[in-house]
Coordinates of C-alpha atoms in Angstrom, one line a residue:
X1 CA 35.4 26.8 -56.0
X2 CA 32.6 27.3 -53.3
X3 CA 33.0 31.0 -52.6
X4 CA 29.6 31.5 -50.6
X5 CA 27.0 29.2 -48.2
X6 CA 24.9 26.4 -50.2
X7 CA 22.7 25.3 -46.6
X8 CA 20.1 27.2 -45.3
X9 CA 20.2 28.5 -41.4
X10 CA 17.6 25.3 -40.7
X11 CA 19.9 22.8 -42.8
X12 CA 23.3 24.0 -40.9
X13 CA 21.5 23.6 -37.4
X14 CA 20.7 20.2 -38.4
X15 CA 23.8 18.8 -39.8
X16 CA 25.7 20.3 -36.6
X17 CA 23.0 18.5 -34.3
X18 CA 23.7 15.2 -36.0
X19 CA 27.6 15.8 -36.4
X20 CA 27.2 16.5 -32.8
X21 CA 30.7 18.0 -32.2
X22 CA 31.4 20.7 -29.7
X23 CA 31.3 24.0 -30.7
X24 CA 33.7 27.1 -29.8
X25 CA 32.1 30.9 -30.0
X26 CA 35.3 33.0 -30.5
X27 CA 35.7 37.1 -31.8
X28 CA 38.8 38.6 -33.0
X29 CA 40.1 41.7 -35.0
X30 CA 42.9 43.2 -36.6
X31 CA 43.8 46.6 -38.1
X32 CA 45.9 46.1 -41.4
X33 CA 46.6 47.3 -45.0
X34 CA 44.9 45.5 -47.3
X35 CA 45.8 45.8 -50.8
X36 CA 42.9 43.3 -52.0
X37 CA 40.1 43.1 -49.8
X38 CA 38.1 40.9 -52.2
X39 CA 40.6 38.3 -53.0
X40 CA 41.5 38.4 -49.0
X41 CA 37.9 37.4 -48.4
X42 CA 37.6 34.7 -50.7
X43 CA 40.8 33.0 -49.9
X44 CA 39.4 33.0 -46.1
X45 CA 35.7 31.6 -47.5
X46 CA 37.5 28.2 -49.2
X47 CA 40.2 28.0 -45.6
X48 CA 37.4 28.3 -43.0
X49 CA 34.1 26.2 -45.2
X50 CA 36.7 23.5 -45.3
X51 CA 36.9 23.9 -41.3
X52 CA 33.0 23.9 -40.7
X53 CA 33.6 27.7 -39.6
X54 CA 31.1 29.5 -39.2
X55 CA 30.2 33.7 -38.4
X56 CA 29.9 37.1 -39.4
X57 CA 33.0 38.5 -40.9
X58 CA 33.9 42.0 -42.2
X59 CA 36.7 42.6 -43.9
X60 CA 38.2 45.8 -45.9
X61 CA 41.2 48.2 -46.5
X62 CA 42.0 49.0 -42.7
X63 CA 41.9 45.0 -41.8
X64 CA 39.2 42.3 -40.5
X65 CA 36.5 42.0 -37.5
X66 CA 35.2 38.8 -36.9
X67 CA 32.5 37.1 -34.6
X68 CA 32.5 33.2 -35.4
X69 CA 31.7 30.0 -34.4
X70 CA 34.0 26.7 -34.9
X71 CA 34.3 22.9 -34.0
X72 CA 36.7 23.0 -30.6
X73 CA 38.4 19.9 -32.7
X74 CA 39.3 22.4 -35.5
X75 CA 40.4 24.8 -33.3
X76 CA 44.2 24.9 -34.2
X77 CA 43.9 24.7 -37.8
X78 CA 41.5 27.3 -37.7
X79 CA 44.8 29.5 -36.1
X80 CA 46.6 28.0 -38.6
X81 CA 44.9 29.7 -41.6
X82 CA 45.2 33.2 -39.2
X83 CA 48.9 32.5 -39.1
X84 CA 49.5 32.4 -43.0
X85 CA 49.0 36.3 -42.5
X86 CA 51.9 38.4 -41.3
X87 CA 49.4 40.8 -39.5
X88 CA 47.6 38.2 -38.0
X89 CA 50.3 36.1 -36.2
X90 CA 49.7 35.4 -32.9
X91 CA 46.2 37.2 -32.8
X92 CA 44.3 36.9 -29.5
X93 CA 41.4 34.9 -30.4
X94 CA 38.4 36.4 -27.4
X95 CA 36.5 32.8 -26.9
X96 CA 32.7 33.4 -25.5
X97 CA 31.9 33.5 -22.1
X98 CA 28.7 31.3 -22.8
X99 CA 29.3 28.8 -25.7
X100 CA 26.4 27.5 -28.3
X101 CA 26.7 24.9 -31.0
X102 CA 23.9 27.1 -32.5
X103 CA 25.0 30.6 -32.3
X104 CA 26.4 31.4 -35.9
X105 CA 24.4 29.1 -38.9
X106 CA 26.2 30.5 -41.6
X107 CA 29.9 31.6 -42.7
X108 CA 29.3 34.8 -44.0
X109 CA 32.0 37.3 -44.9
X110 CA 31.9 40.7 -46.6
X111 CA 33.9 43.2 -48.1
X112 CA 33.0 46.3 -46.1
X113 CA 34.5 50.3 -46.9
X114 CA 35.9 50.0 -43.2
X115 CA 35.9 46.9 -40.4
X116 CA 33.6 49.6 -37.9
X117 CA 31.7 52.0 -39.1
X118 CA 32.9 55.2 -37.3
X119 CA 32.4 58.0 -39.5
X120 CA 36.0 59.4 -39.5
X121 CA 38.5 60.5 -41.7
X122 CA 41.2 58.5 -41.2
X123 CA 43.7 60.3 -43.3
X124 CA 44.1 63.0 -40.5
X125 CA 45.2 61.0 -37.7
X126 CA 47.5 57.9 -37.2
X127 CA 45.3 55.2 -36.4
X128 CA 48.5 53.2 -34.6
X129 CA 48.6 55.7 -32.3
X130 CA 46.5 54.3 -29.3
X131 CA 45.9 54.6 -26.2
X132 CA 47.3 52.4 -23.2
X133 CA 45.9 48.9 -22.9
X134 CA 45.0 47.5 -19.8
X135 CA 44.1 44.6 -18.6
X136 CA 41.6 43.6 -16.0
X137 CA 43.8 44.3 -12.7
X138 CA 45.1 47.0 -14.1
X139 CA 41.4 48.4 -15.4
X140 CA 40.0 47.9 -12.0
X141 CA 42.6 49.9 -10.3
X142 CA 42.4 52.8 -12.6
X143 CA 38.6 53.1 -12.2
X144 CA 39.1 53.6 -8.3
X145 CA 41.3 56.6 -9.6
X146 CA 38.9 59.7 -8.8
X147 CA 40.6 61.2 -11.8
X148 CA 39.0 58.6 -13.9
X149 CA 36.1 59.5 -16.5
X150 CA 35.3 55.9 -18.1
X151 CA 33.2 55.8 -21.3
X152 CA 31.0 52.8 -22.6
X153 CA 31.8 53.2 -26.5
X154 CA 28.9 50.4 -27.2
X155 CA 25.6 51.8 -28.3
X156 CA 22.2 52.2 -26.1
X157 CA 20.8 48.5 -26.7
X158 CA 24.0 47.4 -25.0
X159 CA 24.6 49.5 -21.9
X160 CA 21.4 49.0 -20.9
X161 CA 21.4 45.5 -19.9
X162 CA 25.2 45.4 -18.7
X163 CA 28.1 48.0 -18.0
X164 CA 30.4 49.3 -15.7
X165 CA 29.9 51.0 -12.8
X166 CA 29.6 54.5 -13.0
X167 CA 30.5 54.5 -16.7
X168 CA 29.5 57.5 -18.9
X169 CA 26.6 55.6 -21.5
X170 CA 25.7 57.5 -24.1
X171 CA 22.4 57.5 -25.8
X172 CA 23.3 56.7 -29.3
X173 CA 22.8 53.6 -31.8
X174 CA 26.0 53.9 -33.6
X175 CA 29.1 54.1 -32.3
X176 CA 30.1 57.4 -34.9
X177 CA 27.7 59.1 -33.0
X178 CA 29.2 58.7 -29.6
X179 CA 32.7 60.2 -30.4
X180 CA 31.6 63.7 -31.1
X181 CA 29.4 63.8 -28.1
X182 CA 32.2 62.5 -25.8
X183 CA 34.8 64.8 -27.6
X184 CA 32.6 68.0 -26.3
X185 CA 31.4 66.3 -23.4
X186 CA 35.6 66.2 -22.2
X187 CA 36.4 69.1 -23.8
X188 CA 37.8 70.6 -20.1
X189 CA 39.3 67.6 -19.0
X190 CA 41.8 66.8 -22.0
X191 CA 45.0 67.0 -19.8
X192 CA 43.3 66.6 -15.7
X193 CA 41.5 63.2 -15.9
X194 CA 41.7 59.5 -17.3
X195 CA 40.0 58.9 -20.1
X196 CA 39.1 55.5 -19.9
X197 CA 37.4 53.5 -22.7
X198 CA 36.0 49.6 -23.2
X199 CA 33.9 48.1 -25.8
X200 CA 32.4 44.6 -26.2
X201 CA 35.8 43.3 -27.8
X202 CA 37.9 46.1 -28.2
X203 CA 37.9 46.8 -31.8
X204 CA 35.9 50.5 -31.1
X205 CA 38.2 51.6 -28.5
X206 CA 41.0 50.7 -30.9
X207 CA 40.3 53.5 -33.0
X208 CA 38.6 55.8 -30.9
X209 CA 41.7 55.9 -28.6
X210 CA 44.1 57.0 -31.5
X211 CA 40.8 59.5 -32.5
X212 CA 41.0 61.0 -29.1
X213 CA 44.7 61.2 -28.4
X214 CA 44.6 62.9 -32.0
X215 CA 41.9 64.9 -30.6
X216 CA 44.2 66.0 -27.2
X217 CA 43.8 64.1 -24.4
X218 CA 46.8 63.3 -22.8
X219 CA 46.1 59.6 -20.6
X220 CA 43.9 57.5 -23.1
X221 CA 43.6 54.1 -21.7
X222 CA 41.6 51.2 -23.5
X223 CA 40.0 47.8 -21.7
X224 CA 42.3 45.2 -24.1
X225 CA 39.8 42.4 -25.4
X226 CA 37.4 44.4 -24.4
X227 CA 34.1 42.8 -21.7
X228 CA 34.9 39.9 -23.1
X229 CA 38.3 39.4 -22.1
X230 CA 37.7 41.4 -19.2
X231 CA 35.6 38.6 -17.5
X232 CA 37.5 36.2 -19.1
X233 CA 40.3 37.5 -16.6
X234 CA 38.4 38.3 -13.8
X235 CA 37.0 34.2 -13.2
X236 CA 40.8 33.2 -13.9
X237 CA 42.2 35.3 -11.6
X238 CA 39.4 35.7 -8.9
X239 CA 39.5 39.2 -8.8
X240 CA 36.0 41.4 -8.3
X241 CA 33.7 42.3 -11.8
X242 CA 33.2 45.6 -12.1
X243 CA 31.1 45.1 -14.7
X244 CA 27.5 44.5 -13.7
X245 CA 25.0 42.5 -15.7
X246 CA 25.2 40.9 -19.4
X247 CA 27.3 41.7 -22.1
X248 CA 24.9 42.0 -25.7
X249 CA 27.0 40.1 -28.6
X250 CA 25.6 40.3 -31.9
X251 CA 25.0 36.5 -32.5
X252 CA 22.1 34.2 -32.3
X253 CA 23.0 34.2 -28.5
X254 CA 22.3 37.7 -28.2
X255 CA 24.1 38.0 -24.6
X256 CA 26.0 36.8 -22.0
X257 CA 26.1 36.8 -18.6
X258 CA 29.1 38.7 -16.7
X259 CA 27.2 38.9 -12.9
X260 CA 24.0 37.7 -11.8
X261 CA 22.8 41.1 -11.6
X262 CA 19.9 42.3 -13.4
X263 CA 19.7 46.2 -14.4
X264 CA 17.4 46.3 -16.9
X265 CA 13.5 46.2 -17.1
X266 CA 11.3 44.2 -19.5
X267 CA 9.9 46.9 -22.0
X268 CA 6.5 46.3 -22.0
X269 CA 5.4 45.4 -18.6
X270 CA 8.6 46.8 -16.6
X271 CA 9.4 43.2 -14.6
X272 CA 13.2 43.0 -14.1
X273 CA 14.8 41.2 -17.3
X274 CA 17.8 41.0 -19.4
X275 CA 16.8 39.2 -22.2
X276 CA 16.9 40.7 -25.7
X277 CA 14.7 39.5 -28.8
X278 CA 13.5 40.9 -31.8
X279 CA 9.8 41.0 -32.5
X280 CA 8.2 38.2 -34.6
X281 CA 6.7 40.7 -37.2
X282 CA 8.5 40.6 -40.0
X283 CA 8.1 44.0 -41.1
X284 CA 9.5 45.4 -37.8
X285 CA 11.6 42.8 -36.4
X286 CA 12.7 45.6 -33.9
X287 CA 15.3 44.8 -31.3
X288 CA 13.6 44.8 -27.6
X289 CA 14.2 43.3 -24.0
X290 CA 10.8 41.1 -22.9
X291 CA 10.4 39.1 -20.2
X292 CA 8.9 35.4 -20.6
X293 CA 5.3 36.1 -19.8
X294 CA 5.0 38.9 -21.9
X295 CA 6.3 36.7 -24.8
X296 CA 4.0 34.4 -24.2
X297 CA 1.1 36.8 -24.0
X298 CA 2.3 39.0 -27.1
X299 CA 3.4 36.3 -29.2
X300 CA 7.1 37.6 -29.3
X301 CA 5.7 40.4 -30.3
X302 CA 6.5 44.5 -29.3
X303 CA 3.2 46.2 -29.7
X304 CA -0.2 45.2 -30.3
X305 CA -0.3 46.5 -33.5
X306 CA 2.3 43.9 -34.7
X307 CA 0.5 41.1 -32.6
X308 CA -2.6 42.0 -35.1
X309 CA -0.8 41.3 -38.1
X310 CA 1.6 38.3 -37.3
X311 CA -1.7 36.8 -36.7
X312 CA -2.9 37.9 -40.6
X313 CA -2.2 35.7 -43.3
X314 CA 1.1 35.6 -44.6
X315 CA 0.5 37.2 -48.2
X316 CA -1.4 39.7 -46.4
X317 CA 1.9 40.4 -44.0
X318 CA 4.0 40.5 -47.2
X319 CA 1.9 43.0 -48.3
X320 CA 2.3 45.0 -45.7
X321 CA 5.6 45.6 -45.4
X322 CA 6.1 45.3 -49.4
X323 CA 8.5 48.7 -50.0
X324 CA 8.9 49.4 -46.3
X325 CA 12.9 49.6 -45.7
X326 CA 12.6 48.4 -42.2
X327 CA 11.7 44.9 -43.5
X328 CA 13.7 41.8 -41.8
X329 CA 16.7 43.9 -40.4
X330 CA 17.3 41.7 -37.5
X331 CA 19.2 44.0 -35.7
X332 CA 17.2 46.9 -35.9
X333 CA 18.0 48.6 -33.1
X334 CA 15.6 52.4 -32.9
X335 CA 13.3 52.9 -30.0
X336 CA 9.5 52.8 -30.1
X337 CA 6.8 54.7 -28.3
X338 CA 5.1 51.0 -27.6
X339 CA 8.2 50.0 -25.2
X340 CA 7.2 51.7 -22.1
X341 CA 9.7 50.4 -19.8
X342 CA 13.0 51.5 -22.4
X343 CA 16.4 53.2 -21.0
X344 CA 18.7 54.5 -22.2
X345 CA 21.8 57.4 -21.3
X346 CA 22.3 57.7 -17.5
X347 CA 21.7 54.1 -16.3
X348 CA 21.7 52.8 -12.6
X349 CA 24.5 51.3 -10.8
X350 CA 22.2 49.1 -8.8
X351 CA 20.9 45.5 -9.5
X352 CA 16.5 45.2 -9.7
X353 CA 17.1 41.8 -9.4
X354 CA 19.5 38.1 -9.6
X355 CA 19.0 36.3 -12.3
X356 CA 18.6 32.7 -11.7
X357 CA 21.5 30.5 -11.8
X358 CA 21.9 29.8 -15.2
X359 CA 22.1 26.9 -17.3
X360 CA 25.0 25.3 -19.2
X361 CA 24.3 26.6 -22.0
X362 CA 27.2 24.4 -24.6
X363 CA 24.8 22.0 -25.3
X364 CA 26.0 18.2 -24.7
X365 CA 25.2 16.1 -27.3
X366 CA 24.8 13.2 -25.6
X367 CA 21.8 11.3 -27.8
X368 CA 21.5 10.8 -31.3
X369 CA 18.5 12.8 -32.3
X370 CA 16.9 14.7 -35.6
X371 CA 15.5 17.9 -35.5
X372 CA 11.5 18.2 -35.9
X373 CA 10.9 21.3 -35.5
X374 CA 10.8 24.4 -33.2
X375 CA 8.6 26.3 -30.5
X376 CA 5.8 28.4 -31.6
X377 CA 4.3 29.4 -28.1
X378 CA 3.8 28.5 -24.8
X379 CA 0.9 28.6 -22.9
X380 CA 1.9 29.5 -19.1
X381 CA -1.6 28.8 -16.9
X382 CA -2.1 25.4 -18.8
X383 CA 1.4 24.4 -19.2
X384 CA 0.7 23.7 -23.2
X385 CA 3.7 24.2 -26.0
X386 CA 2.5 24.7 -29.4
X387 CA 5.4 23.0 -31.7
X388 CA 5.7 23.5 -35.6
X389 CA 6.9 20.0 -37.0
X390 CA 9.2 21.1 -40.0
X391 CA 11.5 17.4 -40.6
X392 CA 9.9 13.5 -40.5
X393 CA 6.9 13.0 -38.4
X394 CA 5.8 12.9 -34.5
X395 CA 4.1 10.2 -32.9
X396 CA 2.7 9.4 -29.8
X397 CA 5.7 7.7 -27.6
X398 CA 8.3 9.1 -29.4
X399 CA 11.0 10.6 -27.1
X400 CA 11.4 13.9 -27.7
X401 CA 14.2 17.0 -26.8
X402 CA 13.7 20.3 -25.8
X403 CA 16.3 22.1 -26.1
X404 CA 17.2 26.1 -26.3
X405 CA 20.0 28.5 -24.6
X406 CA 17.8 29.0 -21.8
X407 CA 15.5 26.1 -21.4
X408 CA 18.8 23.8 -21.5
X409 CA 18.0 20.0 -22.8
X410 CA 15.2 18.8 -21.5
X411 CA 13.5 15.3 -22.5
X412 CA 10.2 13.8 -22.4
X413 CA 7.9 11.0 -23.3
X414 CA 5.3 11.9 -25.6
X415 CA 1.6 10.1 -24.4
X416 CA -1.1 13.2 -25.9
X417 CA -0.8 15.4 -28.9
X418 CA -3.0 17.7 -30.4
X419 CA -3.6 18.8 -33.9
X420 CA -6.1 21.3 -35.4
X421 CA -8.0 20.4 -32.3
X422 CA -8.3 16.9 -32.5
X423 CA -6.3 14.7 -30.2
X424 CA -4.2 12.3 -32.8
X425 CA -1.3 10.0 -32.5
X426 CA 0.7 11.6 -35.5
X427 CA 1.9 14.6 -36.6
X428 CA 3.3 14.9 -40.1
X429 CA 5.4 18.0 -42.1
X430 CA 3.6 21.2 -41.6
X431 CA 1.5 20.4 -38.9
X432 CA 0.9 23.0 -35.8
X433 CA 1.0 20.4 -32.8
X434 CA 0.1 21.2 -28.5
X435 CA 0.9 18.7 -26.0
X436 CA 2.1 19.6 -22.1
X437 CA 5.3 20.4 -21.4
X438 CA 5.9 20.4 -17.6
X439 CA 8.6 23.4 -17.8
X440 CA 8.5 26.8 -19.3
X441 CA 9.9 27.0 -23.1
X442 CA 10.9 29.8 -24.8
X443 CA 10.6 30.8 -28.7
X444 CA 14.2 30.1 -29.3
X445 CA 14.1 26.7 -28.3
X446 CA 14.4 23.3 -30.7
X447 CA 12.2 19.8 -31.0
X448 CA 14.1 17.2 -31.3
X449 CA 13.4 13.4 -31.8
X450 CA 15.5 10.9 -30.0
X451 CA 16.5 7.9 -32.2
X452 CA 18.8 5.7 -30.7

């Protein structure tokens, strides 16, 4: 019995390319009593591999938080294999805002001491009692209460690039640090005011309602499904978004747009941008927003020191970071001296910028194609991408894909290539290959060769 992933991140991408089915990103959670966490996860491993699910799933004692990706196709018997489970029956599944085929590459599931790590002790409150959930009507009509005090329970990294207006954002990177601070924060407004609360799905406010009602407040209210249901609700039923700028999810995505607004600055040159990534070294891999040029000029990188040694040889980078504990945690989230342009706490209520319209980002498989390889660089004066070929060779006249969550699908003819300097007409396994692209890529983006 297959109890754990067999493919690599690079072989998954691949065989979901070629199956070329259309994918659904979806989040869900649910507090429970688990008498067997271990035997709960393995029994969901064998249901949802058999599905072609994919995600990151935590499971434990007090229930299960998932974020996953699935074939629309499967969609029902996915529920299906929810619906086996008493406290799981007619969960509200929170589907993406933005879909990609691409955004989870492996089904992973673990047995966690708690679903969300929030530093309580549950033993001396009753996590069932929570607050009031409302939904998106109902949440903006609260928040034009001037009783109201509304509280962004997501951590710093979040808020920044998208919140609600006039929402109390506090500077923390975990969410147990942000209850104690907004326990003493309220401490004189227990029984006068509103205490409002939203999260990215709701699973945070879940608990920290019942934590605060334990605590004394008298009118807890929670946003139910959380942003992402929020804007779900808001496009159905045309009402106005609070909630300006992107919402950060914790998949290969790494956001998604609510509004067109922009709130946030790049880090290193201070150009308006949303777009998180996490720096190409390795050994720091720290979680930053950086705007297209500067990617292009730093490599992907978030200071010049780690510029200098993605550029080292790679036993010479292993070395490096050989003991270090911050060493390929990809969402290492701590601030740096090197980001300049970084905020965090009070943030504005005011857009720097629109972001351009963006692009469908549920990519349509609409060829039959085979991955090559992926973007190493782009060169922005000359136009050039720099392309590492990882699957079957790359000749001159070979149609060709581009394709990425912000770049879209874009195809092109392939008449000039260039390898180690030399202009060639193939490119085989391994090889580092330049050739003009008349449109900006980005270091997310996939090669793809056209077959049919």
């Amino acid at each position: 019995m297959q109890l754990y992933n067999t493919l690599s991140a690079e072989e998954r991408a691949i065989m979901i390319d070629d199956a070329g089915k259309q994918r659904l990103t979806l989040s869900f959670y649910a507090y429970a009593k688990l008498e067997d966490p271990k035997k709960f996860r393995d029994d969901l491993f064998v249901a949802w591999n058999a599905l072609d699910a994919l995600g990151r799933i935590y499971v434990a004692n007090e229930g299960i938080n998932a974020q996953m990706s699935i074939p629309e196709e499967n969609l029902e018997a996915f529920r299906a294999t929810l619906e086996v489970y008493d406290f799981m029956k007619g969960i509200r599944l929170n589907e993406a805002v933005e879909h990609d085929d691409h955004s989870f590459l492996k089904l992973t599931i673990k047995v966690r001491d708690k679903i969300v790590a929030d530093g309580l002790n549950d033993d001396t409150f009753d996590v069932t009692n929570i607050g009031v959930h409302l939904k998106a009507k109902e949440f903006n009509d609260i928040l034009e209460d001037p009783n109201t005090i509304v509280v962004d329970f997501r951590n710093h990294y979040e808020s920044e690039v998208g919140h609600f207006r006039n929402a109390i954002t506090p500077d923390v990177e975990t969410f147990r640090e942000s209850l104690p601070i907004i326990n003493e924060q309220l401490q004189n407004h227990k029984e006068d005011k509103n205490l409002v609360m939203y999260c990215t799905g709701g699973i945070r406010c879940e608990k920290a309602s019942a934590y605060f009602k334990h605590q004394g407040f008298k009118n807890v209210y929670q946003l139910e499904g959380g942003i992402i249901n929020y804007a779900k609700q808001i496009e159905a039923e045309g009402l106005e978004s609070k909630f300006i700028g992107k919402n950060f999810v914790f998949d290969n995505r790494l956001g998604e747009r609510i509004t067109d607004d922009i709130i946030s600055q790049c880090h290193q040159c201070g150009k308006p941008c949303d777009n998180h990534t996490n720096c190409e070294n390795d050994g720091c891999h720290l979680l930053f927003i950086q705007c297209d040029e500067c990617k292009a000029a730093m490599d992907n990188c978030c200071s010049a020191e780690c510029l200098e040694i993605v550029h080292m040889p790679l036993v010479d980078q292993v070395r490096l970071r050989t003991g270090k504990q911050v060493g390929n945690k990809v969402f290492r989230k701590g601030k740096s001296e090197s980001l300049k342009f970084k905020h965090s706490g009070d943030l504005p209520n005011t857009a720097l910028a629109t972001a351009e319209k963006p692009v469908e980002i549920r990519q349509k498989i609409k060829v039959k194609k085979v991955l090559l390889g992926k973007a190493e660089h782009y060169y922005v004066k000359a136009k050039v991408g720099q392309f590492t070929v990882e699957n079957h060779e790359l000749n001159i006249g070979d149609r060709i894909l581009i394709s990425g969550p912000t770049t879209g699908d874009q195809e092109l003819v392939l008449d000039k290539m260039i390898v180690d300097g030399a202009v060639t007409t193939t490119a085989k396994i391994g090889d580092k290959v330049t050739f003009e692209v008349p449109f900006r890529i980005r270091l997310s983006d996939k090669v793809y060769k056209i077959v049919n």
